[in-house]
Amino acid sequence: MNRIVSGLLLLLWSNIAWAQSESVSNLEEALPWPLGVQQRLDSMMRDPLLDTTQAGLMVWDLSTGRSLFCYNHRQIMRPASTMKLLTAITALDQLGGQHSFSTSLYYKGTISGSTLHGDLYCVGGMDPMFDYTDMDSLVQAVKELGVNRIIGRVVADTSMKDTLRWGEGWCWDDDNVTLTPLLVGCKDEFTQVLLSKLKRSGVDIMNVRADTGTLRTGTGSAPTGEEATLITRRSHNIADVLHTMMKESDNLYAECMFYQVAASSGHQPARAIDAARLERALIERVGLDSQPYRIADGSGLSLYNYLSAELEVALLRYAYQRVDLYDRLLPSLPLAGVDGTLKKRMKGTAAEGNVQAKTGTLTGVISLAGYLTAASGHRLCFAILNQGTLKASEAREFQDKICRILCEE
């Protein structure tokens, strides 16, 4: 008899639990926007993933100018590559959309016949897009001077930035990029490639060390004013640099952008601290206190960077309110299910082709921040920072589900 009663009670309890589950589900579907979305997001904060990991989340309704949902949004966390949002928005705000990254070639001396009696100066501007075709253009410009012999040095002017080759807080055993103002094909081999191409084009450099038989080269600053003559300059627009930096999450491109910001402070050589000072000024302009945050680099590689979901949303709001800035930032962001680092995510969902956001990945850190259009037609911006998760796929699934909730009917 007791077994029969127990079975009936168990069946009754199961039916009640099922009915409650169905009523909650139906309630979520029946609630008007945004109440249903808020209810579903709130249930996401009880995901088992958050039993052992941290998350910071903020969603802002740009159409109404109000917060839509918050969870640990002021928690200070490592942003990984969503740090690039701070770099990009500061650069566009500080430098403008017409800013260019340039590499220049000068000479000092006199040209007699086909011989340059003097030095070539290669002035670096931290252009990550300077490639071997650009180098060919430099060599061709020398040839067009009528020069096929140089009695002098080839001088690398890397005075734009300090001599630090890595960013603060980068892991020594990572495959880190080299931070130098003179780059070719994203590599630190500018002078070697230039000398090789000059030689192959028939330009001889006569200044040879007697003890080793190698060419004399040097480092230093190019002469200014009338002391030096510009041979040629190769430049790439900030929009082109921004595209690769954000779509592909390219760390070198981001650091070059970071040091362009630093150089705009007027300090030479430019230092990371100079860029950080300007980024802190932007944080104050968006209405937050900059003191709780830590800014170490421009790419998010550093383990010393600390931001919050609230700050990233504030930056996205700031960009949205400035048409020129927003129109340049938005196309650079990966599009869910379509391109960049979001190409394989959110496919076949309402978020595909809708969510435009910057991703971030470090060991234990997965982040996502950007824009989307809700089913209501409202424009939203959001930031999700997951930390302490050693299975990146779990955090990405968590973030993708949040994006789907925001995009679905």
PDB file of C-alpha atoms in Angstrom, residues 231-381:
ATOM      1  CA  ILE A 231      62.443  60.139 -51.468  1.00  0.00           C
ATOM      2  CA  THR A 232      59.063  58.470 -50.977  1.00  0.00           C
ATOM      3  CA  ARG A 233      56.447  57.579 -48.387  1.00  0.00           C
ATOM      4  CA  ARG A 234      54.122  54.583 -48.247  1.00  0.00           C
ATOM      5  CA  SER A 235      50.920  54.892 -46.208  1.00  0.00           C
ATOM      6  CA  HIS A 236      47.835  52.888 -45.240  1.00  0.00           C
ATOM      7  CA  ASN A 237      44.581  54.299 -43.911  1.00  0.00           C
ATOM      8  CA  ILE A 238      43.365  53.646 -40.377  1.00  0.00           C
ATOM      9  CA  ALA A 239      40.189  52.016 -41.728  1.00  0.00           C
ATOM     10  CA  ASP A 240      42.217  49.333 -43.526  1.00  0.00           C
ATOM     11  CA  VAL A 241      44.309  48.651 -40.438  1.00  0.00           C
ATOM     12  CA  LEU A 242      41.173  48.561 -38.286  1.00  0.00           C
ATOM     13  CA  HIS A 243      39.515  45.983 -40.549  1.00  0.00           C
ATOM     14  CA  THR A 244      42.213  43.323 -40.041  1.00  0.00           C
ATOM     15  CA  MET A 245      42.736  44.273 -36.414  1.00  0.00           C
ATOM     16  CA  MET A 246      39.104  43.625 -35.526  1.00  0.00           C
ATOM     17  CA  LYS A 247      37.872  41.010 -38.032  1.00  0.00           C
ATOM     18  CA  GLU A 248      40.874  38.731 -37.526  1.00  0.00           C
ATOM     19  CA  SER A 249      41.754  39.929 -34.015  1.00  0.00           C
ATOM     20  CA  ASP A 250      45.302  40.651 -35.175  1.00  0.00           C
ATOM     21  CA  ASN A 251      47.486  41.530 -32.198  1.00  0.00           C
ATOM     22  CA  LEU A 252      50.253  43.276 -34.139  1.00  0.00           C
ATOM     23  CA  TYR A 253      47.746  45.534 -35.891  1.00  0.00           C
ATOM     24  CA  ALA A 254      46.238  46.398 -32.513  1.00  0.00           C
ATOM     25  CA  GLU A 255      49.613  47.240 -30.978  1.00  0.00           C
ATOM     26  CA  CYS A 256      50.477  49.433 -33.966  1.00  0.00           C
ATOM     27  CA  MET A 257      47.162  51.236 -33.432  1.00  0.00           C
ATOM     28  CA  PHE A 258      47.936  51.536 -29.717  1.00  0.00           C
ATOM     29  CA  TYR A 259      51.284  53.176 -30.393  1.00  0.00           C
ATOM     30  CA  GLN A 260      49.754  55.536 -32.957  1.00  0.00           C
ATOM     31  CA  VAL A 261      47.548  56.727 -30.110  1.00  0.00           C
ATOM     32  CA  ALA A 262      50.611  56.979 -27.865  1.00  0.00           C
ATOM     33  CA  ALA A 263      52.513  59.028 -30.464  1.00  0.00           C
ATOM     34  CA  SER A 264      49.600  61.462 -30.757  1.00  0.00           C
ATOM     35  CA  SER A 265      50.328  62.526 -27.174  1.00  0.00           C
ATOM     36  CA  GLY A 266      53.419  64.301 -28.492  1.00  0.00           C
ATOM     37  CA  HIS A 267      55.822  62.228 -26.412  1.00  0.00           C
ATOM     38  CA  GLN A 268      58.731  60.726 -28.341  1.00  0.00           C
ATOM     39  CA  PRO A 269      59.552  57.969 -28.133  1.00  0.00           C
ATOM     40  CA  ALA A 270      55.950  56.903 -27.642  1.00  0.00           C
ATOM     41  CA  ARG A 271      55.301  54.610 -24.689  1.00  0.00           C
ATOM     42  CA  ALA A 272      52.448  52.350 -23.676  1.00  0.00           C
ATOM     43  CA  ILE A 273      51.813  54.622 -20.724  1.00  0.00           C
ATOM     44  CA  ASP A 274      51.135  57.501 -23.139  1.00  0.00           C
ATOM     45  CA  ALA A 275      48.391  55.533 -24.902  1.00  0.00           C
ATOM     46  CA  ALA A 276      46.981  54.360 -21.568  1.00  0.00           C
ATOM     47  CA  ARG A 277      46.744  57.968 -20.374  1.00  0.00           C
ATOM     48  CA  LEU A 278      44.657  58.922 -23.416  1.00  0.00           C
ATOM     49  CA  GLU A 279      42.475  55.830 -22.984  1.00  0.00           C
ATOM     50  CA  ARG A 280      41.874  56.735 -19.360  1.00  0.00           C
ATOM     51  CA  ALA A 281      40.816  60.202 -20.496  1.00  0.00           C
ATOM     52  CA  LEU A 282      38.274  58.570 -22.817  1.00  0.00           C
ATOM     53  CA  ILE A 283      36.971  56.410 -19.960  1.00  0.00           C
ATOM     54  CA  GLU A 284      36.376  59.587 -17.969  1.00  0.00           C
ATOM     55  CA  ARG A 285      34.560  61.153 -20.949  1.00  0.00           C
ATOM     56  CA  VAL A 286      32.158  58.217 -21.192  1.00  0.00           C
ATOM     57  CA  GLY A 287      31.197  58.885 -17.588  1.00  0.00           C
ATOM     58  CA  LEU A 288      33.176  56.327 -15.570  1.00  0.00           C
ATOM     59  CA  ASP A 289      36.023  56.564 -13.106  1.00  0.00           C
ATOM     60  CA  SER A 290      39.165  55.301 -14.852  1.00  0.00           C
ATOM     61  CA  GLN A 291      41.009  54.386 -11.642  1.00  0.00           C
ATOM     62  CA  PRO A 292      39.597  50.862 -11.100  1.00  0.00           C
ATOM     63  CA  TYR A 293      40.761  49.703 -14.516  1.00  0.00           C
ATOM     64  CA  ARG A 294      44.174  48.454 -15.648  1.00  0.00           C
ATOM     65  CA  ILE A 295      45.500  49.182 -19.158  1.00  0.00           C
ATOM     66  CA  ALA A 296      48.723  47.419 -20.155  1.00  0.00           C
ATOM     67  CA  ASP A 297      48.574  47.029 -23.943  1.00  0.00           C
ATOM     68  CA  GLY A 298      46.393  47.560 -26.991  1.00  0.00           C
ATOM     69  CA  SER A 299      45.707  43.995 -28.076  1.00  0.00           C
ATOM     70  CA  GLY A 300      44.519  42.258 -24.923  1.00  0.00           C
ATOM     71  CA  LEU A 301      47.460  39.844 -24.863  1.00  0.00           C
ATOM     72  CA  SER A 302      48.585  41.117 -21.485  1.00  0.00           C
ATOM     73  CA  LEU A 303      47.485  39.356 -18.327  1.00  0.00           C
ATOM     74  CA  TYR A 304      47.576  42.760 -16.622  1.00  0.00           C
ATOM     75  CA  ASN A 305      44.570  44.248 -18.462  1.00  0.00           C
ATOM     76  CA  TYR A 306      41.416  44.596 -16.379  1.00  0.00           C
ATOM     77  CA  LEU A 307      38.123  46.085 -17.598  1.00  0.00           C
ATOM     78  CA  SER A 308      34.414  45.458 -16.907  1.00  0.00           C
ATOM     79  CA  ALA A 309      31.300  44.719 -18.933  1.00  0.00           C
ATOM     80  CA  GLU A 310      29.978  48.113 -17.844  1.00  0.00           C
ATOM     81  CA  LEU A 311      33.001  49.884 -19.316  1.00  0.00           C
ATOM     82  CA  GLU A 312      32.844  48.027 -22.618  1.00  0.00           C
ATOM     83  CA  VAL A 313      29.149  48.875 -22.966  1.00  0.00           C
ATOM     84  CA  ALA A 314      29.888  52.517 -22.146  1.00  0.00           C
ATOM     85  CA  LEU A 315      32.495  52.577 -24.923  1.00  0.00           C
ATOM     86  CA  LEU A 316      30.076  51.000 -27.402  1.00  0.00           C
ATOM     87  CA  ARG A 317      27.432  53.561 -26.444  1.00  0.00           C
ATOM     88  CA  TYR A 318      29.942  56.386 -26.914  1.00  0.00           C
ATOM     89  CA  ALA A 319      30.838  55.116 -30.382  1.00  0.00           C
ATOM     90  CA  TYR A 320      27.164  54.696 -31.350  1.00  0.00           C
ATOM     91  CA  GLN A 321      26.427  58.324 -30.451  1.00  0.00           C
ATOM     92  CA  ARG A 322      29.130  59.587 -32.867  1.00  0.00           C
ATOM     93  CA  VAL A 323      28.137  58.803 -36.431  1.00  0.00           C
ATOM     94  CA  ASP A 324      31.583  59.176 -38.006  1.00  0.00           C
ATOM     95  CA  LEU A 325      33.138  56.935 -35.369  1.00  0.00           C
ATOM     96  CA  TYR A 326      30.359  54.334 -35.447  1.00  0.00           C
ATOM     97  CA  ASP A 327      30.323  54.161 -39.252  1.00  0.00           C
ATOM     98  CA  ARG A 328      34.003  53.197 -39.196  1.00  0.00           C
ATOM     99  CA  LEU A 329      33.898  50.884 -36.196  1.00  0.00           C
ATOM    100  CA  LEU A 330      30.825  48.826 -37.098  1.00  0.00           C
ATOM    101  CA  PRO A 331      32.049  47.408 -40.461  1.00  0.00           C
ATOM    102  CA  SER A 332      35.271  46.257 -38.795  1.00  0.00           C
ATOM    103  CA  LEU A 333      33.493  44.010 -36.289  1.00  0.00           C
ATOM    104  CA  PRO A 334      33.112  40.285 -37.074  1.00  0.00           C
ATOM    105  CA  LEU A 335      29.616  39.362 -38.274  1.00  0.00           C
ATOM    106  CA  ALA A 336      28.107  36.246 -36.686  1.00  0.00           C
ATOM    107  CA  GLY A 337      28.063  33.235 -38.994  1.00  0.00           C
ATOM    108  CA  VAL A 338      29.600  35.278 -41.823  1.00  0.00           C
ATOM    109  CA  ASP A 339      33.195  36.428 -41.319  1.00  0.00           C
ATOM    110  CA  GLY A 340      36.153  37.058 -39.050  1.00  0.00           C
ATOM    111  CA  THR A 341      36.397  35.349 -35.687  1.00  0.00           C
ATOM    112  CA  LEU A 342      32.599  34.854 -35.597  1.00  0.00           C
ATOM    113  CA  LYS A 343      32.435  33.069 -38.947  1.00  0.00           C
ATOM    114  CA  LYS A 344      31.587  29.682 -37.446  1.00  0.00           C
ATOM    115  CA  ARG A 345      29.418  30.880 -34.574  1.00  0.00           C
ATOM    116  CA  MET A 346      25.627  31.312 -34.293  1.00  0.00           C
ATOM    117  CA  LYS A 347      24.973  29.819 -37.727  1.00  0.00           C
ATOM    118  CA  GLY A 348      21.359  28.925 -38.454  1.00  0.00           C
ATOM    119  CA  THR A 349      20.018  31.154 -35.660  1.00  0.00           C
ATOM    120  CA  ALA A 350      18.421  34.584 -35.426  1.00  0.00           C
ATOM    121  CA  ALA A 351      21.842  35.922 -34.434  1.00  0.00           C
ATOM    122  CA  GLU A 352      23.471  34.943 -37.746  1.00  0.00           C
ATOM    123  CA  GLY A 353      24.132  38.005 -39.889  1.00  0.00           C
ATOM    124  CA  ASN A 354      22.871  40.184 -37.039  1.00  0.00           C
ATOM    125  CA  VAL A 355      25.393  40.165 -34.177  1.00  0.00           C
ATOM    126  CA  GLN A 356      28.470  42.289 -34.920  1.00  0.00           C
ATOM    127  CA  ALA A 357      30.932  41.878 -32.089  1.00  0.00           C
ATOM    128  CA  LYS A 358      34.558  41.618 -31.028  1.00  0.00           C
ATOM    129  CA  THR A 359      35.637  38.289 -29.616  1.00  0.00           C
ATOM    130  CA  GLY A 360      38.306  37.639 -27.014  1.00  0.00           C
ATOM    131  CA  THR A 361      40.216  34.498 -26.072  1.00  0.00           C
ATOM    132  CA  LEU A 362      42.930  33.799 -23.512  1.00  0.00           C
ATOM    133  CA  THR A 363      43.426  30.717 -21.382  1.00  0.00           C
ATOM    134  CA  GLY A 364      40.497  30.807 -18.985  1.00  0.00           C
ATOM    135  CA  VAL A 365      39.045  33.961 -20.536  1.00  0.00           C
ATOM    136  CA  ILE A 366      36.366  34.176 -23.243  1.00  0.00           C
ATOM    137  CA  SER A 367      34.705  37.495 -24.057  1.00  0.00           C
ATOM    138  CA  LEU A 368      32.296  39.015 -26.574  1.00  0.00           C
ATOM    139  CA  ALA A 369      31.125  42.606 -26.989  1.00  0.00           C
ATOM    140  CA  GLY A 370      29.338  44.454 -29.747  1.00  0.00           C
ATOM    141  CA  TYR A 371      26.001  45.333 -31.331  1.00  0.00           C
ATOM    142  CA  LEU A 372      22.836  43.632 -32.557  1.00  0.00           C
ATOM    143  CA  THR A 373      19.252  44.416 -33.514  1.00  0.00           C
ATOM    144  CA  ALA A 374      16.588  42.817 -31.333  1.00  0.00           C
ATOM    145  CA  ALA A 375      13.407  41.279 -32.714  1.00  0.00           C
ATOM    146  CA  SER A 376      11.630  44.405 -31.452  1.00  0.00           C
ATOM    147  CA  GLY A 377      13.716  46.482 -33.853  1.00  0.00           C
ATOM    148  CA  HIS A 378      15.614  48.080 -30.982  1.00  0.00           C
ATOM    149  CA  ARG A 379      19.360  48.511 -31.435  1.00  0.00           C
ATOM    150  CA  LEU A 380      21.313  46.977 -28.556  1.00  0.00           C
ATOM    151  CA  CYS A 381      24.923  46.865 -27.432  1.00  0.00           C
TER     152      CYS A 381
END
